[in-house]
N, CA, C and O atoms as a DFTB+ gen file, in Angstrom:
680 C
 N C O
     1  1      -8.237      46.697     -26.464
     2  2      -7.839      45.978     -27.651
     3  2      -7.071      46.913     -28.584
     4  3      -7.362      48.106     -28.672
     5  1      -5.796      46.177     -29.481
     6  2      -4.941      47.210     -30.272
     7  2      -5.888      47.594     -31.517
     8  3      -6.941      46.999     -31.748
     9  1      -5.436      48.560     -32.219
    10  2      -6.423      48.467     -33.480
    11  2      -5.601      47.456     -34.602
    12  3      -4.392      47.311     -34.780
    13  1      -6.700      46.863     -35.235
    14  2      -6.675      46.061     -36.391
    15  2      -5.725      46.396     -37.380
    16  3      -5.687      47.620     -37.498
    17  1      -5.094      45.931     -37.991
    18  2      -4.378      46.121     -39.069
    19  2      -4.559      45.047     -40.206
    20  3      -4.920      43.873     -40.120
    21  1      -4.220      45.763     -41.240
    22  2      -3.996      44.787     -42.306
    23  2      -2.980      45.431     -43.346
    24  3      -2.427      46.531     -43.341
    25  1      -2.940      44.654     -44.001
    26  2      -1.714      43.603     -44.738
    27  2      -1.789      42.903     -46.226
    28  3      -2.274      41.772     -46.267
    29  1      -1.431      43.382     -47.195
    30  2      -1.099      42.617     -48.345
    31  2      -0.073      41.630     -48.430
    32  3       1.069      42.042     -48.636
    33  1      -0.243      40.552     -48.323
    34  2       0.422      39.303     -48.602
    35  2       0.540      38.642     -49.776
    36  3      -0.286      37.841     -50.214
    37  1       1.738      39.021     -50.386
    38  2       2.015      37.748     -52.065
    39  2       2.701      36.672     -51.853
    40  3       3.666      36.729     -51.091
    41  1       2.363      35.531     -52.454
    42  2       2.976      34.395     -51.930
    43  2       2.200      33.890     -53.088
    44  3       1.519      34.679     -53.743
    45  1       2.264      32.405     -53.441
    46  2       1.651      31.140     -54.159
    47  2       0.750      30.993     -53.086
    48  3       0.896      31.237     -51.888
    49  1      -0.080      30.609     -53.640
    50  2      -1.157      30.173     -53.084
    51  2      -1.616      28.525     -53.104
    52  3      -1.781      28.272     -54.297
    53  1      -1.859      27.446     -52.399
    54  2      -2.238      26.077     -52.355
    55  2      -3.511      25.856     -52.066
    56  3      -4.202      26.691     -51.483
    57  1      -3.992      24.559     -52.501
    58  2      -5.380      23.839     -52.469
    59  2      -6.235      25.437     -52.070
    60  3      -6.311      25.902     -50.932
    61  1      -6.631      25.870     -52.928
    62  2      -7.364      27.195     -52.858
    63  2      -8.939      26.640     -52.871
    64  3      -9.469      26.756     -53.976
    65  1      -9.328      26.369     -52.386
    66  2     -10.699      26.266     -52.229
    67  2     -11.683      27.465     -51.693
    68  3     -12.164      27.570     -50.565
    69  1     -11.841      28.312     -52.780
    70  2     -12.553      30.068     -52.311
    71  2     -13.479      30.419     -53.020
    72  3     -14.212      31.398     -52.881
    73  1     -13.480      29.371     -54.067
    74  2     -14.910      30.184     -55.121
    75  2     -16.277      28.865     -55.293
    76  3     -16.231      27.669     -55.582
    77  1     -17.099      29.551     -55.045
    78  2     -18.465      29.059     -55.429
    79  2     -18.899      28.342     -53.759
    80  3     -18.702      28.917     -52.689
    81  1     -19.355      27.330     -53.890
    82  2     -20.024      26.996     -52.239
    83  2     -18.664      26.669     -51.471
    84  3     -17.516      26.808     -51.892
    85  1     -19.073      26.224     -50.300
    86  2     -18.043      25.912     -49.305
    87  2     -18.291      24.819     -49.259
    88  3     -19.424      24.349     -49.360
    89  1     -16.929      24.007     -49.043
    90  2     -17.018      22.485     -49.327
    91  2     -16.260      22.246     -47.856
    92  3     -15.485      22.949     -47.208
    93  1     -16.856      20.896     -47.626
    94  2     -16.752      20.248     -46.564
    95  2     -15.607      19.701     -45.446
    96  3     -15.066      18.599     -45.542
    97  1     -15.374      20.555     -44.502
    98  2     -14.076      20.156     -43.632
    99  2     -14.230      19.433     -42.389
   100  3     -14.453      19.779     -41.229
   101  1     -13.956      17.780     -43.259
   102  2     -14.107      16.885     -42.350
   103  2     -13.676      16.618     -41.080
   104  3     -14.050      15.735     -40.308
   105  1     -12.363      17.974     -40.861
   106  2     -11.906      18.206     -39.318
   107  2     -12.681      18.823     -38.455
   108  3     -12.857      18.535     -37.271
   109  1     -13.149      19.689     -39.079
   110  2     -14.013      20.373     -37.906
   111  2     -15.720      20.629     -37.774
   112  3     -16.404      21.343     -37.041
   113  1     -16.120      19.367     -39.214
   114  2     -17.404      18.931     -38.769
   115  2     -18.463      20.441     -39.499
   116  3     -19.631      20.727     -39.234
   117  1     -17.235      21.330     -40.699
   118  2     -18.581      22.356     -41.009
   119  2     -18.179      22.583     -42.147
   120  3     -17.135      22.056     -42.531
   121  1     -19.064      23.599     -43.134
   122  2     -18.626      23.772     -44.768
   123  2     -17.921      25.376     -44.275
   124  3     -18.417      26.299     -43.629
   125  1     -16.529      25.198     -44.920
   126  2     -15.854      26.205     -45.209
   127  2     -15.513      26.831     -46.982
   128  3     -15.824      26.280     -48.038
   129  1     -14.860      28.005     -46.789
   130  2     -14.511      28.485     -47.870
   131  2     -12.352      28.194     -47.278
   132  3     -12.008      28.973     -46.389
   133  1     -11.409      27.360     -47.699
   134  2      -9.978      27.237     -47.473
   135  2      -9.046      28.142     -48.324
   136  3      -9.480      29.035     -49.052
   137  1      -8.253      27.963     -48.235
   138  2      -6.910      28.386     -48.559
   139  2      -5.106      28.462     -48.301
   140  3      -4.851      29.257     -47.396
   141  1      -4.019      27.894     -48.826
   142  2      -2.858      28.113     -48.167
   143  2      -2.477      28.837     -48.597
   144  3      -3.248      29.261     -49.457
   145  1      -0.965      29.744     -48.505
   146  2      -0.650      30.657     -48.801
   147  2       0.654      30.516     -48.101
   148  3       0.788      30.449     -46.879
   149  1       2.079      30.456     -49.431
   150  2       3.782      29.859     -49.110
   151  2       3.862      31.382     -48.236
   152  3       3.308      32.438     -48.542
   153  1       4.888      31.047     -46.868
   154  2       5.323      31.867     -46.683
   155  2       6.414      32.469     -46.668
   156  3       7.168      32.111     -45.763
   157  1       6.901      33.508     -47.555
   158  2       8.407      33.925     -48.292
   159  2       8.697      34.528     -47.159
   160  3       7.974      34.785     -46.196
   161  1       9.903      34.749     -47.365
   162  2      10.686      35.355     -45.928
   163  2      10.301      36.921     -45.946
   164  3      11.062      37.583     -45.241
   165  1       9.549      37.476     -46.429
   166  2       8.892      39.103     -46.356
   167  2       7.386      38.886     -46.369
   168  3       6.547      39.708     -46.737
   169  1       7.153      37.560     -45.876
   170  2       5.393      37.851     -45.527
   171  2       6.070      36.744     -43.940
   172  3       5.469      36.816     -42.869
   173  1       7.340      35.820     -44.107
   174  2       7.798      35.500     -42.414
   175  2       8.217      37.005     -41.569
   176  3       8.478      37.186     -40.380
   177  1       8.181      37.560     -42.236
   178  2       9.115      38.924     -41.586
   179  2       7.893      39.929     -40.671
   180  3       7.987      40.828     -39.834
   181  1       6.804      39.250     -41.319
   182  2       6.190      40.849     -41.705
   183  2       5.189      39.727     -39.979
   184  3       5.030      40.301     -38.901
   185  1       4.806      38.513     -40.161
   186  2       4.195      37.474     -39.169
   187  2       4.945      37.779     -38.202
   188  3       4.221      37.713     -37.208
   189  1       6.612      38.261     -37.702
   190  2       7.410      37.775     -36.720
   191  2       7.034      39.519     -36.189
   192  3       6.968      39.839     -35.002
   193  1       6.856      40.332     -37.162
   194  2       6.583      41.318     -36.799
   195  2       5.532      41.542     -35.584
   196  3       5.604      42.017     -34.451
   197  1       4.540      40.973     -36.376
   198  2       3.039      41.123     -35.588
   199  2       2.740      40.464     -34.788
   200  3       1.710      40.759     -34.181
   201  1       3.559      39.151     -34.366
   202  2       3.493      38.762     -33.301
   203  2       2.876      37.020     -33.703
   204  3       2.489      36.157     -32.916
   205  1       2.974      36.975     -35.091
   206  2       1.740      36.289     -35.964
   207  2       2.621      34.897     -36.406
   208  3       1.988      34.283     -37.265
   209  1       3.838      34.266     -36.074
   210  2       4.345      33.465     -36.388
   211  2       4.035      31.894     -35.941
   212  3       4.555      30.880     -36.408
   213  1       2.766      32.028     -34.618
   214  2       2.443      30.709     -34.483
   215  2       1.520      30.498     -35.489
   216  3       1.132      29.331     -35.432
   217  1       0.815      31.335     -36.702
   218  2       0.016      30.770     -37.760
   219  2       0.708      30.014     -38.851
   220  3       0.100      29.567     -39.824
   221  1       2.088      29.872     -38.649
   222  2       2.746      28.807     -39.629
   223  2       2.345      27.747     -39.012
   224  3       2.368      27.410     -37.828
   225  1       1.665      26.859     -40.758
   226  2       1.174      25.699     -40.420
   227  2       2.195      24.405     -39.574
   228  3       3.397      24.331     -39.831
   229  1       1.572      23.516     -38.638
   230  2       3.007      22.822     -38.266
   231  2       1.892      21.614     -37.931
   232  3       0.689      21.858     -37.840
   233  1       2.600      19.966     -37.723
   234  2       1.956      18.949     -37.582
   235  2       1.725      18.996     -36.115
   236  3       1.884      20.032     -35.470
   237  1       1.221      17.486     -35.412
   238  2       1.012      17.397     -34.642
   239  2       1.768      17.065     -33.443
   240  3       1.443      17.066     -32.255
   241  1       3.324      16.659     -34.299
   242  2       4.538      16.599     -33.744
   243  2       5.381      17.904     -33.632
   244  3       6.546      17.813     -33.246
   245  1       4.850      19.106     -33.948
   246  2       4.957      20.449     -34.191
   247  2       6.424      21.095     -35.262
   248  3       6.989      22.185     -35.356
   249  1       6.579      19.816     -35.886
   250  2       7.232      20.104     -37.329
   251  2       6.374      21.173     -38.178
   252  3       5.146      21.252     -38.187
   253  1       7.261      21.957     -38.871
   254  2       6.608      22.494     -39.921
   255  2       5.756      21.527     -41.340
   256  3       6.081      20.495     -41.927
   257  1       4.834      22.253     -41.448
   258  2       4.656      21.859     -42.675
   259  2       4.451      22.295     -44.032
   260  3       4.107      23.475     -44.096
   261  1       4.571      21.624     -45.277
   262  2       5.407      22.223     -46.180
   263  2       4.238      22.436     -47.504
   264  3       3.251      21.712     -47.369
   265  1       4.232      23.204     -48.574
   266  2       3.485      22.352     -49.784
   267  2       4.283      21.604     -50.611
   268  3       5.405      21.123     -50.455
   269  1       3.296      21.591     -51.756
   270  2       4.368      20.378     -52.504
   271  2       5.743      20.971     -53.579
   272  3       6.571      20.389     -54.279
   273  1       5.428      22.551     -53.238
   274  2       6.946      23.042     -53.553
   275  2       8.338      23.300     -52.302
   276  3       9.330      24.027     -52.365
   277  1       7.904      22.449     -51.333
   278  2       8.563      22.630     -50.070
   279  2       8.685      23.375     -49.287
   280  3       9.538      23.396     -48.400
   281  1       7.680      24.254     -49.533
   282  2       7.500      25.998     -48.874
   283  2       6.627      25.947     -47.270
   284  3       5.740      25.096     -47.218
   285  1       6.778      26.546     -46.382
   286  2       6.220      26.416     -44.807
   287  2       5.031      27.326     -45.564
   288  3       5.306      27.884     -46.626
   289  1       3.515      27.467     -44.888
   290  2       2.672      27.727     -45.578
   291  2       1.897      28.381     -44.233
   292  3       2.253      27.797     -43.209
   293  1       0.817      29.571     -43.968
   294  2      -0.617      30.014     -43.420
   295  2      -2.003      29.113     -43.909
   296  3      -2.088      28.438     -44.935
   297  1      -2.553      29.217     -43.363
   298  2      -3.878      28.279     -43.771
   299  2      -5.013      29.605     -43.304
   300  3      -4.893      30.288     -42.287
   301  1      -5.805      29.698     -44.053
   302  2      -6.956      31.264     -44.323
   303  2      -8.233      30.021     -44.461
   304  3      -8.147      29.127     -45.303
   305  1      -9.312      30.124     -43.571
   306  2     -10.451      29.553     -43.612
   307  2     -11.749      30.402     -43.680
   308  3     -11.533      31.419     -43.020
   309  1     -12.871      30.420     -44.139
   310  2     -14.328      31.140     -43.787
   311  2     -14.824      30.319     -43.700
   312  3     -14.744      29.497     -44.613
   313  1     -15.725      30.023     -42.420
   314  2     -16.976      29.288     -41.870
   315  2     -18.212      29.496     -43.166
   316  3     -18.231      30.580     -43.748
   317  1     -18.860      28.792     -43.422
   318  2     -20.143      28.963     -44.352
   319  2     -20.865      29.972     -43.287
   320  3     -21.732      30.756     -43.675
   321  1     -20.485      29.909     -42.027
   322  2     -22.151      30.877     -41.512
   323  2     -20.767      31.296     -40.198
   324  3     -19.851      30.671     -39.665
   325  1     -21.251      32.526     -40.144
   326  2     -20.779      33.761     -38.859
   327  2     -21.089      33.119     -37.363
   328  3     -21.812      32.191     -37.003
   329  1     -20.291      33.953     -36.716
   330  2     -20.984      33.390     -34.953
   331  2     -22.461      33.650     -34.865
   332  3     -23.432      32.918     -34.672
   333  1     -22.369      34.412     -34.987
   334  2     -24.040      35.229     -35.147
   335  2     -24.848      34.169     -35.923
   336  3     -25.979      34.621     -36.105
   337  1     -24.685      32.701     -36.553
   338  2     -25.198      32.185     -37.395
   339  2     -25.284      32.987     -38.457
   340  3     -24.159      32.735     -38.889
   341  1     -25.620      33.580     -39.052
   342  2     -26.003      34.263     -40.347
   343  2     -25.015      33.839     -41.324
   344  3     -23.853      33.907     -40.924
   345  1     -25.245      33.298     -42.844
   346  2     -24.823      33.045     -44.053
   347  2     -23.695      34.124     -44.744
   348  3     -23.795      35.196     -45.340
   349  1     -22.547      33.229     -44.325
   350  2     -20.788      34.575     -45.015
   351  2     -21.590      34.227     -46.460
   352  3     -22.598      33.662     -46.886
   353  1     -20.396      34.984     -46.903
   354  2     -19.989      35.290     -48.399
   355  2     -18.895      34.398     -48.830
   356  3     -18.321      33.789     -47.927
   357  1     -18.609      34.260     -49.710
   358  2     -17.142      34.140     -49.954
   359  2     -15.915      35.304     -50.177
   360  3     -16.147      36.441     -49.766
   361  1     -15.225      35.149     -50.523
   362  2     -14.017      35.807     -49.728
   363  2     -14.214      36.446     -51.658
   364  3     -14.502      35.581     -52.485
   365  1     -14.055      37.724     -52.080
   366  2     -13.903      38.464     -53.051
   367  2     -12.646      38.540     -53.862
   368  3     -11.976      39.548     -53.639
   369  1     -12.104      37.580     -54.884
   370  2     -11.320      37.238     -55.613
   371  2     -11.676      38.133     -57.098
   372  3     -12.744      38.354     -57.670
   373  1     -10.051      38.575     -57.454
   374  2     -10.666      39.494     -58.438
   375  2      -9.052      39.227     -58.854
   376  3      -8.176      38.904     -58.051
   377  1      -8.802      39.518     -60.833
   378  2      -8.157      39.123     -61.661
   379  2      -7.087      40.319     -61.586
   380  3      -7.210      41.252     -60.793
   381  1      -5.897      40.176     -62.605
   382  2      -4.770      41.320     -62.119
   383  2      -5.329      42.467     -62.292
   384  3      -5.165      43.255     -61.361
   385  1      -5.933      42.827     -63.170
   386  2      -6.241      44.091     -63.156
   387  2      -7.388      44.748     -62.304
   388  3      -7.645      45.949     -62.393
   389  1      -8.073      43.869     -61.460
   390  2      -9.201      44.585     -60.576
   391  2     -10.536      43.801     -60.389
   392  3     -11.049      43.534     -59.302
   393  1     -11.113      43.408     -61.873
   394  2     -11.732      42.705     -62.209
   395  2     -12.378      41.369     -61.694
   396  3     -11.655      40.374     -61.640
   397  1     -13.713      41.283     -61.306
   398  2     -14.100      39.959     -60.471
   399  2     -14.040      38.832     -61.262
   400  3     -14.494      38.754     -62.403
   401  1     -13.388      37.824     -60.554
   402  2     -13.016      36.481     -61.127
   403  2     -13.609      35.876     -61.458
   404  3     -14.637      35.889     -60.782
   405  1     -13.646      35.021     -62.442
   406  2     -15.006      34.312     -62.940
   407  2     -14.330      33.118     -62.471
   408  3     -13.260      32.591     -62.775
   409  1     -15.439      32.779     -61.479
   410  2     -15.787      31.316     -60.612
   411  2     -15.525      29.887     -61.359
   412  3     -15.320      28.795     -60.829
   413  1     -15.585      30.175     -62.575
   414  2     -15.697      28.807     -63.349
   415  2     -14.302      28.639     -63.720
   416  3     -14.156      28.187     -64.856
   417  1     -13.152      28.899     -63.018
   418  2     -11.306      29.575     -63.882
   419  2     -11.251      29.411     -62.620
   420  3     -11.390      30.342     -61.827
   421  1     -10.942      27.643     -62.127
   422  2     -10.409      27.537     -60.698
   423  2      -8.927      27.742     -60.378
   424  3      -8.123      27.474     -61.272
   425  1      -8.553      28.114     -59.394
   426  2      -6.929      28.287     -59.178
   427  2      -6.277      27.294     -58.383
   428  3      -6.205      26.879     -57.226
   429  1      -5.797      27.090     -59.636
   430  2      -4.115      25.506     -59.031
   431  2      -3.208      26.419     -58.342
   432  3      -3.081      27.644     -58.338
   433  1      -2.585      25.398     -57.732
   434  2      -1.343      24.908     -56.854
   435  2      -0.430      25.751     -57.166
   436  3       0.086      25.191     -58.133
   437  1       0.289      26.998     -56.967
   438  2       1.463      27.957     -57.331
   439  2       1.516      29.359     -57.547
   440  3       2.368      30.244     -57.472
   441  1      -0.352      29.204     -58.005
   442  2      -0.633      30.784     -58.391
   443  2      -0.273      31.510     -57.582
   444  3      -0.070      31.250     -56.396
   445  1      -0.129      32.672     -58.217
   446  2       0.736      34.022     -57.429
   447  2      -0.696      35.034     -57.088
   448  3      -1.594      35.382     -57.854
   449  1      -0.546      35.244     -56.040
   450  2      -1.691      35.981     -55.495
   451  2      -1.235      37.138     -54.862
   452  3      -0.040      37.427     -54.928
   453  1      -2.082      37.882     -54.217
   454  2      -2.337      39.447     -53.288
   455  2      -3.259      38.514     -52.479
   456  3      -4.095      37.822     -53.060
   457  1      -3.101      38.492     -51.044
   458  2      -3.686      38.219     -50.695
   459  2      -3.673      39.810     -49.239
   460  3      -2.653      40.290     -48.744
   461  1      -5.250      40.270     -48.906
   462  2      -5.632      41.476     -48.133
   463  2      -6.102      40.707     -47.203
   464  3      -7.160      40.077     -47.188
   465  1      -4.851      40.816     -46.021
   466  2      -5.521      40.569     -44.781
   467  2      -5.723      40.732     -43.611
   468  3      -4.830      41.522     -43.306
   469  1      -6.418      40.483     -42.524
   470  2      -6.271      41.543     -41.455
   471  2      -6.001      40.750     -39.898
   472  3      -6.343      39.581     -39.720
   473  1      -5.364      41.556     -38.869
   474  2      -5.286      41.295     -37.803
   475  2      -6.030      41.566     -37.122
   476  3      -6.136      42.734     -36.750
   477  1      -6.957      40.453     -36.627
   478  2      -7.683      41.124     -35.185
   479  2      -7.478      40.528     -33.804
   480  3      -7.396      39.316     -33.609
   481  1      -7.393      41.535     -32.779
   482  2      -7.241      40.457     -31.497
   483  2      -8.441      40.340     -30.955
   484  3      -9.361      41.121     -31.199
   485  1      -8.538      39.166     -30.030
   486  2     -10.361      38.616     -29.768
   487  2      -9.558      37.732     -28.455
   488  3      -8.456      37.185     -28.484
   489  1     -10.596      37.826     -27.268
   490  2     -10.274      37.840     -25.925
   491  2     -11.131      35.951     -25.843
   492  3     -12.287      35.756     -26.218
   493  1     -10.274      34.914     -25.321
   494  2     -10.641      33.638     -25.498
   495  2     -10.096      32.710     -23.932
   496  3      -9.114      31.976     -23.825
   497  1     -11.059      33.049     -22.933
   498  2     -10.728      32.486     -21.767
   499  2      -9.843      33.117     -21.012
   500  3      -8.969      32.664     -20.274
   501  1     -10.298      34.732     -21.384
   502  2      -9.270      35.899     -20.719
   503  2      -8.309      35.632     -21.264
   504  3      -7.547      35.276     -20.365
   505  1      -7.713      35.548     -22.354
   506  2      -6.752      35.447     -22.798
   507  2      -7.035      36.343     -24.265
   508  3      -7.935      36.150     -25.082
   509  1      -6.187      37.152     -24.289
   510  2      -5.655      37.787     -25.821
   511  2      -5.107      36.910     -26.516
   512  3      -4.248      36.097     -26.175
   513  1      -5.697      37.091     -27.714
   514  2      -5.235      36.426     -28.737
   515  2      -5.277      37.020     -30.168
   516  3      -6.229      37.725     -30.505
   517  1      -4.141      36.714     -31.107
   518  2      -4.463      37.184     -32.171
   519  2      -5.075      36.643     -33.568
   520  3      -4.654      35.489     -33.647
   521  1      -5.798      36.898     -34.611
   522  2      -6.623      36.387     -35.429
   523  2      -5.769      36.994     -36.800
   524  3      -5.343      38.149     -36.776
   525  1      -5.552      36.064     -38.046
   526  2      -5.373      36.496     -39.245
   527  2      -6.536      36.282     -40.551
   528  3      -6.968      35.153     -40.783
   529  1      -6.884      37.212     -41.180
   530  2      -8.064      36.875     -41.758
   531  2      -8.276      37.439     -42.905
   532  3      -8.189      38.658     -43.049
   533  1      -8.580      36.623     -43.862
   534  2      -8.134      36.963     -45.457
   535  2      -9.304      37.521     -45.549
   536  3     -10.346      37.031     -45.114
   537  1      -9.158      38.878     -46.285
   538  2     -10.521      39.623     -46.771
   539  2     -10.721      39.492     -48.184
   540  3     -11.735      38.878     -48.517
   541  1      -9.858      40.004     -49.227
   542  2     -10.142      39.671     -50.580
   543  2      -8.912      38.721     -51.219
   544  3      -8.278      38.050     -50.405
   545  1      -8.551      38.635     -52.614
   546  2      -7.485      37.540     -52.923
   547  2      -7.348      38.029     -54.691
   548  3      -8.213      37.810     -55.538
   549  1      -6.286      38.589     -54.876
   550  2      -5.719      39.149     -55.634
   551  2      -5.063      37.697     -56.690
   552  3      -4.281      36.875     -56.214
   553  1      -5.510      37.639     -57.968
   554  2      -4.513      36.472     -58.628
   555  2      -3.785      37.406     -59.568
   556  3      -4.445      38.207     -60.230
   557  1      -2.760      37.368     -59.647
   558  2      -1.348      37.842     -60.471
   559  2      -0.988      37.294     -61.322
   560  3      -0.592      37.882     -62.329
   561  1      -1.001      36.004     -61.214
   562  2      -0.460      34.848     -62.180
   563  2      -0.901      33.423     -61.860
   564  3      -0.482      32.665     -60.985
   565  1      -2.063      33.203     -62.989
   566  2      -2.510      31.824     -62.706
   567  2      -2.073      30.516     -62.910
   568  3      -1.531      30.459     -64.013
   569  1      -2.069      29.698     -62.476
   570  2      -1.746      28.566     -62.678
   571  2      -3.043      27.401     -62.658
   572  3      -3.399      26.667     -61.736
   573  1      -3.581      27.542     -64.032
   574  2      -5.495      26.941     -63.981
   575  2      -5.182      25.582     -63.127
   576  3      -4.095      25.020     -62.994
   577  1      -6.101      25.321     -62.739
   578  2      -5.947      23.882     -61.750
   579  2      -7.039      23.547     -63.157
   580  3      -7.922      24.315     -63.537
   581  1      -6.646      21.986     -63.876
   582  2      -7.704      21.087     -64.144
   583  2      -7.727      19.688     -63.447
   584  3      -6.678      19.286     -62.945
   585  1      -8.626      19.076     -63.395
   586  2      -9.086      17.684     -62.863
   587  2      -8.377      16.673     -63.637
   588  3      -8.186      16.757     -64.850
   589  1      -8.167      16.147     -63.227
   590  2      -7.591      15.071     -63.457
   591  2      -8.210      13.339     -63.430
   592  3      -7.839      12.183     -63.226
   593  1      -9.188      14.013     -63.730
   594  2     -10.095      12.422     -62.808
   595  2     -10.218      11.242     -63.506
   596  3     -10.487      10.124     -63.065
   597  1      -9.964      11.643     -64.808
   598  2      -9.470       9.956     -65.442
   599  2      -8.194       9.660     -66.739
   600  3      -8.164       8.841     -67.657
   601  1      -7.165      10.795     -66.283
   602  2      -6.336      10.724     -66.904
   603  2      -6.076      10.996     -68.343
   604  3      -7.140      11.268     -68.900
   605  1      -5.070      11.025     -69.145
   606  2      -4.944      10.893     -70.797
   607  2      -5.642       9.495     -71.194
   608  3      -5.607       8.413     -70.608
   609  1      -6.230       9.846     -72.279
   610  2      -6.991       8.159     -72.858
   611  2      -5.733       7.989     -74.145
   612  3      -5.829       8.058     -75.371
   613  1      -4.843       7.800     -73.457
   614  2      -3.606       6.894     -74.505
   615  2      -3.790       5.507     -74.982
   616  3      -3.030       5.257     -75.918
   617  1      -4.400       4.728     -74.708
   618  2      -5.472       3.655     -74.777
   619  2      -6.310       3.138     -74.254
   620  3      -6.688       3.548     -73.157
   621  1      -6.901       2.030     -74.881
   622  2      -8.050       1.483     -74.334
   623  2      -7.631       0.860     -73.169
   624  3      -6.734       0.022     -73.262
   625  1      -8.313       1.220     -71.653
   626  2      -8.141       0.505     -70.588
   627  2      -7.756      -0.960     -70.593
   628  3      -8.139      -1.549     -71.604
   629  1      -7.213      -1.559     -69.870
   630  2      -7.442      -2.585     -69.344
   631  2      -8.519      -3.835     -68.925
   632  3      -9.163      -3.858     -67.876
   633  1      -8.540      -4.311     -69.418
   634  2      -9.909      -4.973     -69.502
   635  2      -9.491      -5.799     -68.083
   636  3      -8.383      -6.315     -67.937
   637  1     -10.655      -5.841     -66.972
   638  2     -10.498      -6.168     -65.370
   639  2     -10.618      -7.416     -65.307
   640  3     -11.612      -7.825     -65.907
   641  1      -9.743      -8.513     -64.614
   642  2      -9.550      -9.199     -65.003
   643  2     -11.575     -10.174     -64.421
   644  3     -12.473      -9.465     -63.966
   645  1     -11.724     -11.391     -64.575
   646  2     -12.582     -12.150     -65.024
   647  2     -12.981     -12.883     -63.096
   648  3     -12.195     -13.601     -62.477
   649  1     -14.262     -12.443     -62.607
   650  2     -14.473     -12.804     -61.501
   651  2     -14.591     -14.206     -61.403
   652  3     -15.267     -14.878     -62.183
   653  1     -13.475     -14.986     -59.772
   654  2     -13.601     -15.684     -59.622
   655  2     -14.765     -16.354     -59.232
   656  3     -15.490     -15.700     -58.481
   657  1     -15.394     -18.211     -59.729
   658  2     -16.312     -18.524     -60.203
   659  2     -16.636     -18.882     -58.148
   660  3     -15.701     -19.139     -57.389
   661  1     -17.879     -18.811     -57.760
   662  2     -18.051     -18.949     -56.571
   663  2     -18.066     -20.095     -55.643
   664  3     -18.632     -21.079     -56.118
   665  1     -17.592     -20.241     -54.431
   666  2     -17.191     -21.581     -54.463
   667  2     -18.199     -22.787     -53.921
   668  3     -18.447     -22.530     -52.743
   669  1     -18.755     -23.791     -54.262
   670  2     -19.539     -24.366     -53.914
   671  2     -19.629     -25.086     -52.692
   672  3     -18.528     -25.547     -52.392
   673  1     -20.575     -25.373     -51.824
   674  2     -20.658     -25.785     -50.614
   675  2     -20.610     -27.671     -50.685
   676  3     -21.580     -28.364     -50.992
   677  1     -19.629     -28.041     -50.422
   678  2     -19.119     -29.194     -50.653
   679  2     -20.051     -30.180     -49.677
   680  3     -19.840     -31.392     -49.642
């Protein structure tokens, strides 16, 4: 096996899902810790290098796929629990200057990150293969994600309209 390397990667970062529990990925049936991460043509450079360019995300029609700034993107996952079963961590996010991130200061859609990550190769049906794997996550420039879950109260809702009366059995 080659030795491991790693890698600082800056890019925006998408649907960052990395701090506090691991929430639920209905594809593959387990709680993860997610992440995307745009890929600029000096973190494509650095993938074509290593051999690492089938980790651009692509559909099932094997189009690329994009975020919602039109950017081709990596996808960085942690399992809630190791092969070994045993209980991960989350992935160690810390503010520009060094500083551990406070969990409650979630990160939206654009933020500019460091992202530290590493190559490993791992042998899968006699076959070599290579692995990319985010170790910590650097924010540079935030972009706070808030919720949105019931909008500006610019006025009083809509009053719904009046249930139809039920119909009688003739």
């Amino acid at each position: 096996m080659a030795e491991n390397i790693t890698a600082m990667l800056t890019g925006r970062v998408y649907w960052f899902k990395g701090l506090g529990a691991p929430r639920m990925n209905d594809y593959e049936n387990k709680r993860q810790w997610t992440f995307d991460l745009e890929v600029t043509p000096e973190i494509r450079a650095w993938l074509k290098e290593n051999g690492l360019l089938n980790k651009i995300r692509k559909t099932e029609d094997g189009e690329l796929k994009v975020t919602p700034d039109g950017d081709n993107y990596i996808s960085f996952r942690k399992d809630e629990f190791n092969k070994e079963d045993e209980k991960s961590k989350p992935w160690r996010v810390v503010g520009p200057d060094g500083s551990a991130w406070d969990s409650d200061t979630l990160i939206g859609n654009g933020s500019k990150c460091r992202v530290k990550a590493q190559v490993k190769e791992y042998t899968m049906k006699g076959k070599t293969l290579k692995g990319l794997y985010a170790q910590a996550i650097q924010v540079g420039e935030l972009v706070e994600y808030k919720s949105n879950e019931f909008g500006a109260w610019d006025a009083e809702p809509a009053p719904r309209a009046a249930a139809k009366p039920a119909k009688k059995d003739a």
